PDB file of C-alpha atoms and ligand atoms in Angstrom:
ATOM      1  CA  UNK Y 281      20.011   8.762 -10.214  1.00  0.00           C
ATOM      2  CA  UNK Y 282      18.518   5.770 -11.978  1.00  0.00           C
ATOM      3  CA  UNK Y 283      16.266   3.489 -10.022  1.00  0.00           C
ATOM      4  CA  UNK Y 284      16.217  -0.170 -11.062  1.00  0.00           C
ATOM      5  CA  UNK Y 285      14.883  -3.330  -9.446  1.00  0.00           C
ATOM      6  CA  UNK Y 286      16.768  -5.972 -11.457  1.00  0.00           C
ATOM      7  CA  UNK Y 287      17.107  -9.287  -9.573  1.00  0.00           C
ATOM      8  CA  UNK Y 288      14.711  -8.020  -6.943  1.00  0.00           C
ATOM      9  CA  UNK Y 289      11.385  -9.452  -5.842  1.00  0.00           C
ATOM     10  CA  UNK Y 290       8.578  -7.067  -4.875  1.00  0.00           C
ATOM     11  CA  UNK Y 291       5.211  -7.796  -3.250  1.00  0.00           C
ATOM     12  CA  UNK Y 292       2.486  -5.227  -3.851  1.00  0.00           C
ATOM     13  CA  UNK Y 293      -0.699  -5.818  -1.855  1.00  0.00           C
ATOM     14  CA  UNK Y 294      -4.047  -4.757  -3.282  1.00  0.00           C
ATOM     15  CA  UNK Y 295      -2.402  -4.526  -6.709  1.00  0.00           C
ATOM     16  CA  UNK Y 296      -5.433  -5.569  -8.754  1.00  0.00           C
ATOM     17  CA  UNK Y 297      -6.659  -1.987  -9.073  1.00  0.00           C
ATOM     18  CA  UNK Y 298      -5.810   1.659  -8.696  1.00  0.00           C
ATOM     19  CA  UNK Y 299      -2.599   2.726  -7.040  1.00  0.00           C
ATOM     20  CA  UNK Y 300      -1.337  -0.791  -6.342  1.00  0.00           C
ATOM     21  CA  UNK Y 301      -1.757  -1.783  -9.966  1.00  0.00           C
ATOM     22  CA  UNK Y 302       0.169   1.304 -11.042  1.00  0.00           C
ATOM     23  CA  UNK Y 303       3.008   0.453  -8.602  1.00  0.00           C
ATOM     24  CA  UNK Y 304       3.109  -3.172  -9.793  1.00  0.00           C
ATOM     25  CA  UNK Y 305       3.257  -2.287 -13.489  1.00  0.00           C
ATOM     26  CA  UNK Y 306       6.055   0.251 -12.971  1.00  0.00           C
ATOM     27  CA  UNK Y 307       8.078  -2.068 -10.719  1.00  0.00           C
ATOM     28  CA  UNK Y 308       7.930  -4.730 -13.435  1.00  0.00           C
ATOM     29  CA  UNK Y 309       9.033  -2.218 -16.075  1.00  0.00           C
ATOM     30  CA  UNK Y 310      12.034  -1.385 -13.907  1.00  0.00           C
ATOM     31  CA  UNK Y 311      13.113  -5.026 -13.702  1.00  0.00           C
ATOM     32  CA  UNK Y 312      11.435  -6.386 -10.567  1.00  0.00           C
ATOM     33  CA  UNK Y 313       9.755  -9.755 -10.348  1.00  0.00           C
ATOM     34  CA  UNK Y 314       6.369  -8.755  -8.961  1.00  0.00           C
ATOM     35  CA  UNK Y 315       3.929 -10.523  -6.684  1.00  0.00           C
ATOM     36  CA  UNK Y 316       0.550  -9.029  -7.559  1.00  0.00           C
ATOM     37  CA  UNK Y 317      -1.588  -9.609  -4.476  1.00  0.00           C
ATOM     38  CA  UNK Y 318      -5.299  -8.897  -4.430  1.00  0.00           C
ATOM     39  CA  UNK Y 319      -8.152 -10.737  -2.808  1.00  0.00           C
ATOM     40  CA  UNK Y 320     -10.935  -9.288  -4.932  1.00  0.00           C
ATOM     41  CA  UNK Y 321     -12.262  -6.101  -6.413  1.00  0.00           C
ATOM     42  CA  UNK Y 322     -15.049  -5.110  -4.026  1.00  0.00           C
ATOM     43  CA  UNK Y 323     -14.390  -1.783  -2.402  1.00  0.00           C
ATOM     44  CA  UNK Y 324     -16.110  -2.707   0.866  1.00  0.00           C
ATOM     45  CA  UNK Y 325     -13.757  -5.627   1.379  1.00  0.00           C
ATOM     46  CA  UNK Y 326     -16.114  -8.452   0.433  1.00  0.00           C
ATOM     47  CA  UNK Y 327     -13.513  -9.899  -1.887  1.00  0.00           C
ATOM     48  CA  UNK Y 328     -12.554 -13.504  -2.446  1.00  0.00           C
ATOM     49  CA  UNK Y 329     -11.009 -13.760  -5.920  1.00  0.00           C
ATOM     50  CA  UNK Y 330      -7.610 -13.081  -7.413  1.00  0.00           C
ATOM     51  CA  UNK Y 331      -9.062 -12.354 -10.858  1.00  0.00           C
ATOM     52  CA  UNK Y 332      -8.008  -8.687 -10.841  1.00  0.00           C
ATOM     53  CA  UNK Y 333      -4.490  -9.748  -9.811  1.00  0.00           C
ATOM     54  CA  UNK Y 334      -4.359 -12.290 -12.618  1.00  0.00           C
ATOM     55  CA  UNK Y 335      -5.264  -9.612 -15.147  1.00  0.00           C
ATOM     56  CA  UNK Y 336      -2.421  -7.395 -13.929  1.00  0.00           C
ATOM     57  CA  UNK Y 337      -0.014 -10.347 -14.160  1.00  0.00           C
ATOM     58  CA  UNK Y 338      -1.142 -10.925 -17.756  1.00  0.00           C
ATOM     59  CA  UNK Y 339      -0.478  -7.262 -18.517  1.00  0.00           C
ATOM     60  CA  UNK Y 340       3.021  -7.444 -17.011  1.00  0.00           C
ATOM     61  CA  UNK Y 341       3.845 -10.628 -18.921  1.00  0.00           C
ATOM     62  CA  UNK Y 342       2.537  -9.169 -22.189  1.00  0.00           C
ATOM     63  CA  UNK Y 343       5.051  -6.343 -21.716  1.00  0.00           C
ATOM     64  CA  UNK Y 344       7.880  -8.844 -21.178  1.00  0.00           C
ATOM     65  CA  UNK Y 345       7.981  -8.698 -17.378  1.00  0.00           C
ATOM     66  CA  UNK Y 346       7.792 -11.390 -14.723  1.00  0.00           C
ATOM     67  CA  UNK Y 347       4.974 -11.659 -12.164  1.00  0.00           C
ATOM     68  CA  UNK Y 348       2.782 -14.034 -10.181  1.00  0.00           C
ATOM     69  CA  UNK Y 349      -0.737 -13.503  -8.864  1.00  0.00           C
ATOM     70  CA  UNK Y 350      -1.756 -14.101  -5.270  1.00  0.00           C
ATOM     71  CA  UNK Y 351      -5.192 -13.901  -3.682  1.00  0.00           C
ATOM     72  CA  UNK Y 352      -4.311 -13.698   0.026  1.00  0.00           C
ATOM     73  CA  UNK Y 353      -6.401 -11.566   2.351  1.00  0.00           C
ATOM     74  CA  UNK Y 354      -3.760  -9.338   3.967  1.00  0.00           C
ATOM     75  CA  UNK Y 355      -5.628  -9.332   7.269  1.00  0.00           C
ATOM     76  CA  UNK Y 356      -5.272 -13.119   7.610  1.00  0.00           C
ATOM     77  CA  UNK Y 357      -1.896 -14.257   8.931  1.00  0.00           C
ATOM     78  CA  UNK Y 358      -2.191 -17.833   7.616  1.00  0.00           C
ATOM     79  CA  UNK Y 359      -2.999 -16.629   4.095  1.00  0.00           C
ATOM     80  CA  UNK Y 360      -0.151 -14.114   4.151  1.00  0.00           C
ATOM     81  CA  UNK Y 361       2.292 -16.760   5.387  1.00  0.00           C
ATOM     82  CA  UNK Y 362       1.169 -18.990   2.510  1.00  0.00           C
ATOM     83  CA  UNK Y 363       1.798 -16.096   0.091  1.00  0.00           C
ATOM     84  CA  UNK Y 364       5.301 -15.590   1.464  1.00  0.00           C
ATOM     85  CA  UNK Y 365       5.984 -19.315   1.113  1.00  0.00           C
ATOM     86  CA  UNK Y 366       4.737 -19.199  -2.508  1.00  0.00           C
ATOM     87  CA  UNK Y 367       7.124 -16.308  -3.220  1.00  0.00           C
ATOM     88  CA  UNK Y 368      10.108 -17.960  -1.524  1.00  0.00           C
ATOM     89  CA  UNK Y 369       9.428 -21.237  -3.356  1.00  0.00           C
ATOM     90  CA  UNK Y 370       9.231 -19.348  -6.657  1.00  0.00           C
ATOM     91  CA  UNK Y 371      12.025 -16.772  -6.392  1.00  0.00           C
ATOM     92  CA  UNK Y 372      13.841 -17.356  -3.082  1.00  0.00           C
ATOM     93  CA  UNK Y 373      13.917 -13.776  -1.841  1.00  0.00           C
ATOM     94  CA  UNK Y 374      11.757 -10.732  -1.011  1.00  0.00           C
ATOM     95  CA  UNK Y 375      13.296  -7.276  -1.402  1.00  0.00           C
ATOM     96  CA  UNK Y 376      10.298  -4.975  -1.429  1.00  0.00           C
ATOM     97  CA  UNK Y 377       6.895  -4.948   0.270  1.00  0.00           C
ATOM     98  CA  UNK Y 378       4.390  -2.251  -0.616  1.00  0.00           C
ATOM     99  CA  UNK Y 379       1.492  -2.292   1.837  1.00  0.00           C
ATOM    100  CA  UNK Y 380      -1.251  -0.892  -0.332  1.00  0.00           C
ATOM    101  CA  UNK Y 381      -4.368  -3.071   0.077  1.00  0.00           C
ATOM    102  CA  UNK Y 382      -7.338  -1.157   1.334  1.00  0.00           C
ATOM    103  CA  UNK Y 383     -11.081  -0.952   1.744  1.00  0.00           C
ATOM    104  CA  UNK Y 384     -13.543   1.787   2.599  1.00  0.00           C
ATOM    105  CA  UNK Y 385     -16.609   1.695   4.841  1.00  0.00           C
ATOM    106  CA  UNK Y 386     -17.377   5.419   4.940  1.00  0.00           C
ATOM    107  CA  UNK Y 387     -20.159   6.574   7.244  1.00  0.00           C
ATOM    108  CA  UNK Y 388     -20.738   9.481   9.589  1.00  0.00           C
ATOM    109  CA  UNK Y 389     -19.484   8.510  13.024  1.00  0.00           C
ATOM    110  CA  UNK Y 390     -22.976   8.169  14.458  1.00  0.00           C
ATOM    111  CA  UNK Y 391     -23.894   5.600  11.785  1.00  0.00           C
ATOM    112  CA  UNK Y 392     -20.591   3.718  11.700  1.00  0.00           C
ATOM    113  CA  UNK Y 393     -21.030   0.176  13.015  1.00  0.00           C
ATOM    114  CA  UNK Y 394     -18.397  -1.623  15.039  1.00  0.00           C
ATOM    115  CA  UNK Y 395     -17.980  -3.969  12.074  1.00  0.00           C
ATOM    116  CA  UNK Y 396     -17.263  -0.965   9.782  1.00  0.00           C
ATOM    117  CA  UNK Y 397     -14.554   0.050  12.237  1.00  0.00           C
ATOM    118  CA  UNK Y 398     -13.080  -3.427  12.745  1.00  0.00           C
ATOM    119  CA  UNK Y 399     -12.895  -4.375   9.055  1.00  0.00           C
ATOM    120  CA  UNK Y 400     -11.183  -1.144   7.983  1.00  0.00           C
ATOM    121  CA  UNK Y 401      -8.658  -1.307  10.827  1.00  0.00           C
ATOM    122  CA  UNK Y 402      -8.055  -5.006  10.060  1.00  0.00           C
ATOM    123  CA  UNK Y 403      -7.111  -4.392   6.432  1.00  0.00           C
ATOM    124  CA  UNK Y 404      -5.196  -1.103   6.628  1.00  0.00           C
ATOM    125  CA  UNK Y 405      -3.441  -1.362   9.981  1.00  0.00           C
ATOM    126  CA  UNK Y 406      -3.351  -5.026  10.960  1.00  0.00           C
ATOM    127  CA  UNK Y 407      -2.849  -6.032   7.313  1.00  0.00           C
ATOM    128  CA  UNK Y 408       0.238  -3.787   7.093  1.00  0.00           C
ATOM    129  CA  UNK Y 409       1.527  -5.276  10.347  1.00  0.00           C
ATOM    130  CA  UNK Y 410       0.862  -8.889   9.276  1.00  0.00           C
ATOM    131  CA  UNK Y 411       2.524  -8.507   5.865  1.00  0.00           C
ATOM    132  CA  UNK Y 412       5.524  -6.691   7.372  1.00  0.00           C
ATOM    133  CA  UNK Y 413       5.859  -9.365  10.055  1.00  0.00           C
ATOM    134  CA  UNK Y 414       5.738 -12.170   7.494  1.00  0.00           C
ATOM    135  CA  UNK Y 415       8.578 -10.740   5.380  1.00  0.00           C
ATOM    136  CA  UNK Y 416      10.649  -9.387   8.295  1.00  0.00           C
ATOM    137  CA  UNK Y 417      12.741 -12.510   9.068  1.00  0.00           C
ATOM    138  CA  UNK Y 418      13.511 -12.935   5.364  1.00  0.00           C
ATOM    139  CA  UNK Y 419      14.626  -9.323   4.968  1.00  0.00           C
ATOM    140  CA  UNK Y 420      16.715  -9.561   8.160  1.00  0.00           C
ATOM    141  CA  UNK Y 421      18.431 -12.679   6.883  1.00  0.00           C
ATOM    142  CA  UNK Y 422      19.115 -11.040   3.506  1.00  0.00           C
ATOM    143  CA  UNK Y 423      20.422  -7.840   5.143  1.00  0.00           C
ATOM    144  CA  UNK Y 424      18.217  -5.944   2.718  1.00  0.00           C
ATOM    145  CA  UNK Y 425      14.589  -4.895   2.683  1.00  0.00           C
ATOM    146  CA  UNK Y 426      12.335  -2.016   1.742  1.00  0.00           C
ATOM    147  CA  UNK Y 427       8.792  -1.607   3.071  1.00  0.00           C
ATOM    148  CA  UNK Y 428       6.496   1.195   1.971  1.00  0.00           C
ATOM    149  CA  UNK Y 429       3.399   1.944   4.027  1.00  0.00           C
ATOM    150  CA  UNK Y 430       0.422   3.716   2.513  1.00  0.00           C
ATOM    151  CA  UNK Y 431      -1.056   6.333   4.799  1.00  0.00           C
ATOM    152  CA  UNK Y 432      -3.453   8.977   3.546  1.00  0.00           C
ATOM    153  CA  UNK Y 433      -4.201  12.654   3.719  1.00  0.00           C
ATOM    154  CA  UNK Y 434      -7.301  11.510   5.565  1.00  0.00           C
ATOM    155  CA  UNK Y 435      -5.037  10.076   8.290  1.00  0.00           C
ATOM    156  CA  UNK Y 436      -3.148  13.328   8.699  1.00  0.00           C
ATOM    157  CA  UNK Y 437      -6.002  15.801   8.401  1.00  0.00           C
ATOM    158  CA  UNK Y 438      -9.210  13.808   8.832  1.00  0.00           C
ATOM    159  CA  UNK Y 439     -12.064  13.522   6.385  1.00  0.00           C
ATOM    160  CA  UNK Y 440     -15.823  13.389   6.651  1.00  0.00           C
ATOM    161  CA  UNK Y 441     -17.198   9.890   7.153  1.00  0.00           C
ATOM    162  CA  UNK Y 442     -13.790   8.293   7.674  1.00  0.00           C
ATOM    163  CA  UNK Y 443     -13.263   7.913  11.430  1.00  0.00           C
ATOM    164  CA  UNK Y 444     -12.266   4.264  10.843  1.00  0.00           C
ATOM    165  CA  UNK Y 445     -10.065   4.894   7.809  1.00  0.00           C
ATOM    166  CA  UNK Y 446      -8.314   8.033   9.068  1.00  0.00           C
ATOM    167  CA  UNK Y 447      -7.510   6.353  12.404  1.00  0.00           C
ATOM    168  CA  UNK Y 448      -6.020   3.305  10.674  1.00  0.00           C
ATOM    169  CA  UNK Y 449      -4.104   5.486   8.213  1.00  0.00           C
ATOM    170  CA  UNK Y 450      -2.486   7.579  10.942  1.00  0.00           C
ATOM    171  CA  UNK Y 451      -1.642   4.402  12.851  1.00  0.00           C
ATOM    172  CA  UNK Y 452       0.404   3.029   9.940  1.00  0.00           C
ATOM    173  CA  UNK Y 453       2.652   6.082  10.364  1.00  0.00           C
ATOM    174  CA  UNK Y 454       3.302   4.886  13.911  1.00  0.00           C
ATOM    175  CA  UNK Y 455       4.036   1.396  12.620  1.00  0.00           C
ATOM    176  CA  UNK Y 456       6.525   2.859  10.153  1.00  0.00           C
ATOM    177  CA  UNK Y 457       8.181   4.939  12.883  1.00  0.00           C
ATOM    178  CA  UNK Y 458       8.939   1.970  15.105  1.00  0.00           C
ATOM    179  CA  UNK Y 459       9.763  -0.568  12.394  1.00  0.00           C
ATOM    180  CA  UNK Y 460      12.224   1.864  10.851  1.00  0.00           C
ATOM    181  CA  UNK Y 461      14.065   2.067  14.190  1.00  0.00           C
ATOM    182  CA  UNK Y 462      14.112  -1.720  14.558  1.00  0.00           C
ATOM    183  CA  UNK Y 463      15.015  -2.354  10.909  1.00  0.00           C
ATOM    184  CA  UNK Y 464      17.911   0.062  10.604  1.00  0.00           C
ATOM    185  CA  UNK Y 465      20.698  -2.287  11.665  1.00  0.00           C
ATOM    186  CA  UNK Y 466      19.486  -4.945   9.203  1.00  0.00           C
ATOM    187  CA  UNK Y 467      19.308  -2.495   6.281  1.00  0.00           C
ATOM    188  CA  UNK Y 468      15.532  -2.742   6.273  1.00  0.00           C
ATOM    189  CA  UNK Y 469      14.155   0.695   5.461  1.00  0.00           C
ATOM    190  CA  UNK Y 470      10.535   1.548   6.085  1.00  0.00           C
ATOM    191  CA  UNK Y 471       8.971   4.657   4.628  1.00  0.00           C
ATOM    192  CA  UNK Y 472       5.490   5.942   4.039  1.00  0.00           C
ATOM    193  CA  UNK Y 473       3.424   7.885   1.577  1.00  0.00           C
ATOM    194  CA  UNK Y 474       0.268   9.801   2.349  1.00  0.00           C
ATOM    195  CA  UNK Y 475      -1.415  10.392  -0.991  1.00  0.00           C
ATOM    196  CA  UNK Y 476      -3.686  13.356  -1.234  1.00  0.00           C
ATOM    197  CA  UNK Y 477      -6.198  11.001  -2.756  1.00  0.00           C
ATOM    198  CA  UNK Y 478      -6.257   7.670  -4.449  1.00  0.00           C
ATOM    199  CA  UNK Y 479      -8.201   6.633  -7.489  1.00  0.00           C
ATOM    200  CA  UNK Y 480     -11.150   4.292  -7.244  1.00  0.00           C
ATOM    201  CA  UNK Y 481     -11.340   4.632  -3.469  1.00  0.00           C
ATOM    202  CA  UNK Y 482     -12.235   8.260  -3.524  1.00  0.00           C
ATOM    203  CA  UNK Y 483     -13.747   8.799  -6.935  1.00  0.00           C
ATOM    204  CA  UNK Y 484     -17.250   9.063  -5.531  1.00  0.00           C
ATOM    205  CA  UNK Y 485     -16.143  11.692  -3.041  1.00  0.00           C
ATOM    206  CA  UNK Y 486     -14.220  14.041  -5.316  1.00  0.00           C
ATOM    207  CA  UNK Y 487     -15.287  16.665  -7.801  1.00  0.00           C
ATOM    208  CA  UNK Y 488     -13.864  15.790 -11.248  1.00  0.00           C
ATOM    209  CA  UNK Y 489     -11.534  18.792 -11.338  1.00  0.00           C
ATOM    210  CA  UNK Y 490      -9.901  17.671  -8.076  1.00  0.00           C
ATOM    211  CA  UNK Y 491      -9.691  14.040  -9.225  1.00  0.00           C
ATOM    212  CA  UNK Y 492      -7.869  15.032 -12.383  1.00  0.00           C
ATOM    213  CA  UNK Y 493      -4.981  16.348 -10.274  1.00  0.00           C
ATOM    214  CA  UNK Y 494      -4.572  13.148  -8.299  1.00  0.00           C
ATOM    215  CA  UNK Y 495      -3.769  10.304 -10.670  1.00  0.00           C
ATOM    216  CA  UNK Y 496      -1.681   7.270  -9.664  1.00  0.00           C
ATOM    217  CA  UNK Y 497       1.022   8.260 -12.125  1.00  0.00           C
ATOM    218  CA  UNK Y 498       1.762  11.230  -9.848  1.00  0.00           C
ATOM    219  CA  UNK Y 499       2.103   8.995  -6.784  1.00  0.00           C
ATOM    220  CA  UNK Y 500       3.876   5.865  -8.066  1.00  0.00           C
ATOM    221  CA  UNK Y 501       7.283   7.535  -8.696  1.00  0.00           C
ATOM    222  CA  UNK Y 502       7.468   8.596  -5.038  1.00  0.00           C
ATOM    223  CA  UNK Y 503       6.624   5.053  -3.943  1.00  0.00           C
ATOM    224  CA  UNK Y 504       9.249   3.527  -6.235  1.00  0.00           C
ATOM    225  CA  UNK Y 505      11.908   5.848  -4.856  1.00  0.00           C
ATOM    226  CA  UNK Y 506      11.046   4.766  -1.298  1.00  0.00           C
ATOM    227  CA  UNK Y 507      11.038   1.094  -2.394  1.00  0.00           C
ATOM    228  CA  UNK Y 508      14.453   1.341  -4.039  1.00  0.00           C
ATOM    229  CA  UNK Y 509      18.049   0.953  -2.999  1.00  0.00           C
ATOM    230  CA  UNK Y 510      18.187   4.774  -2.933  1.00  0.00           C
ATOM    231  CA  UNK Y 511      15.535   5.012  -0.189  1.00  0.00           C
ATOM    232  CA  UNK Y 512      16.470   7.413   2.593  1.00  0.00           C
ATOM    233  CA  UNK Y 513      17.933   5.946   5.769  1.00  0.00           C
ATOM    234  CA  UNK Y 514      15.861   8.155   7.981  1.00  0.00           C
ATOM    235  CA  UNK Y 515      12.190   7.468   7.689  1.00  0.00           C
ATOM    236  CA  UNK Y 516      10.211   9.782   5.554  1.00  0.00           C
ATOM    237  CA  UNK Y 517       6.539  10.525   5.176  1.00  0.00           C
ATOM    238  CA  UNK Y 518       5.748  11.900   1.743  1.00  0.00           C
ATOM    239  CA  UNK Y 519       2.442  13.684   1.952  1.00  0.00           C
ATOM    240  CA  UNK Y 520       0.514  14.940  -1.029  1.00  0.00           C
ATOM    241  CA  UNK Y 521       0.705  18.703  -1.411  1.00  0.00           C
ATOM    242  CA  UNK Y 522      -2.372  20.658  -0.551  1.00  0.00           C
ATOM    243  CA  UNK Y 523      -4.116  17.825   1.322  1.00  0.00           C
ATOM    244  CA  UNK Y 524      -5.800  20.096   3.769  1.00  0.00           C
ATOM    245  CA  UNK Y 525      -6.762  22.605   1.102  1.00  0.00           C
ATOM    246  CA  UNK Y 526      -8.359  19.804  -0.870  1.00  0.00           C
ATOM    247  CA  UNK Y 527     -10.573  18.755   2.017  1.00  0.00           C
ATOM    248  CA  UNK Y 528     -11.699  22.373   2.317  1.00  0.00           C
ATOM    249  CA  UNK Y 529     -12.468  22.579  -1.437  1.00  0.00           C
ATOM    250  CA  UNK Y 530     -14.585  19.463  -1.119  1.00  0.00           C
ATOM    251  CA  UNK Y 531     -16.368  20.921   1.857  1.00  0.00           C
ATOM    252  CA  UNK Y 532     -17.049  24.230   0.108  1.00  0.00           C
ATOM    253  CA  UNK Y 533     -18.424  22.369  -2.906  1.00  0.00           C
ATOM    254  CA  UNK Y 534     -20.703  20.368  -0.630  1.00  0.00           C
ATOM    255  CA  UNK Y 535     -19.072  17.030  -1.495  1.00  0.00           C
TER     256      UNK Y 535
HETATM  257  P1  ADP W1158      -7.074   2.813  -4.494  1.00  0.00           P
HETATM  258  O1  ADP W1158      -7.998   3.703  -5.220  1.00  0.00           O
HETATM  259  O2  ADP W1158      -6.634   3.367  -3.165  1.00  0.00           O
HETATM  260  O3  ADP W1158      -5.953   2.306  -5.285  1.00  0.00           O
HETATM  261  P2  ADP W1158      -8.623   0.372  -4.863  1.00  0.00           P
HETATM  262  O4  ADP W1158      -9.914   0.009  -4.206  1.00  0.00           O
HETATM  263  O5  ADP W1158      -8.616   0.658  -6.328  1.00  0.00           O
HETATM  264  O6  ADP W1158      -8.019   1.584  -4.036  1.00  0.00           O
HETATM  265  O7  ADP W1158      -7.525  -0.747  -4.601  1.00  0.00           O
HETATM  266  C1  ADP W1158      -7.398  -1.386  -3.380  1.00  0.00           C
HETATM  267  C2  ADP W1158      -7.250  -2.866  -3.669  1.00  0.00           C
HETATM  268  O8  ADP W1158      -7.018  -3.564  -2.438  1.00  0.00           O
HETATM  269  C3  ADP W1158      -8.504  -3.488  -4.317  1.00  0.00           C
HETATM  270  O9  ADP W1158      -8.159  -4.085  -5.539  1.00  0.00           O
HETATM  271  C4  ADP W1158      -8.967  -4.499  -3.285  1.00  0.00           C
HETATM  272  O10 ADP W1158      -9.501  -5.691  -3.850  1.00  0.00           O
HETATM  273  C5  ADP W1158      -7.677  -4.798  -2.528  1.00  0.00           C
HETATM  274  N1  ADP W1158      -7.938  -5.312  -1.191  1.00  0.00           N
HETATM  275  C6  ADP W1158      -8.847  -4.849  -0.315  1.00  0.00           C
HETATM  276  N2  ADP W1158      -8.809  -5.554   0.825  1.00  0.00           N
HETATM  277  C7  ADP W1158      -7.841  -6.499   0.663  1.00  0.00           C
HETATM  278  C8  ADP W1158      -7.340  -7.535   1.489  1.00  0.00           C
HETATM  279  N3  ADP W1158      -7.821  -7.746   2.722  1.00  0.00           N
HETATM  280  N4  ADP W1158      -6.347  -8.323   1.002  1.00  0.00           N
HETATM  281  C9  ADP W1158      -5.859  -8.116  -0.249  1.00  0.00           C
HETATM  282  N5  ADP W1158      -6.306  -7.154  -1.075  1.00  0.00           N
HETATM  283  C10 ADP W1158      -7.283  -6.350  -0.631  1.00  0.00           C
END
């Protein structure tokens, strides 16, 4: 089975860094025109620049691919609608959406402020809903669409200091479950990955020997399969192996 994205347009949110950047670069290599969305590089969500996205676009173009940068905040409907308009004006279709943008506001539950909760839920959960909603009518009209949600091992198993993040990450599984039912008759397939760990997001939390096992290059192929024409009809949640064991290793090492 060869996966290609020729003549397809793919939006990857939060693609200025880490996993999203890896997905964007590989999609471009496989023929997709890529919308590299990122609203800034700050991990706590205080973004406001598309500089990281522009660098990824330059990298794609240097390798002979086609891409545009976009600085929309995925949790803002008006900005996302403007992004979708930019894409439709440029390329006239949207085949793939990878909901990847994310922030962290890790704190023990007793110290977590309501703002820490609201911001994380707004980006991970509401952002995935807003972006999916904005592309939905286009995908319906085309009779083709692929949406990949990014959950997390933290959503499935929990993690210290991540009540906000793990709640939002499990909720995107629920969003996938219902959208996949509603999308089926329009050939819109929605699937989900739950990486064991990401890159920059968790680098402070992980011992180096655990981090080494969890690079984006291990995760991107699974995402590309779910984003492709070959994606399974019945929704699938690909979870990183050994997620629970990893949390226990971290705990035993006092991380
Ligand atoms: P990971 O390690 O999971 O890949 P990163 O922090 O490296 O995480 O990447 C997440 C990306 O998402 C960052 O580049 C960040 O700027 C981007 N991002 C965060 N919040 C938003 C948002 N509201 N809209 C668009 N991009 C966002």
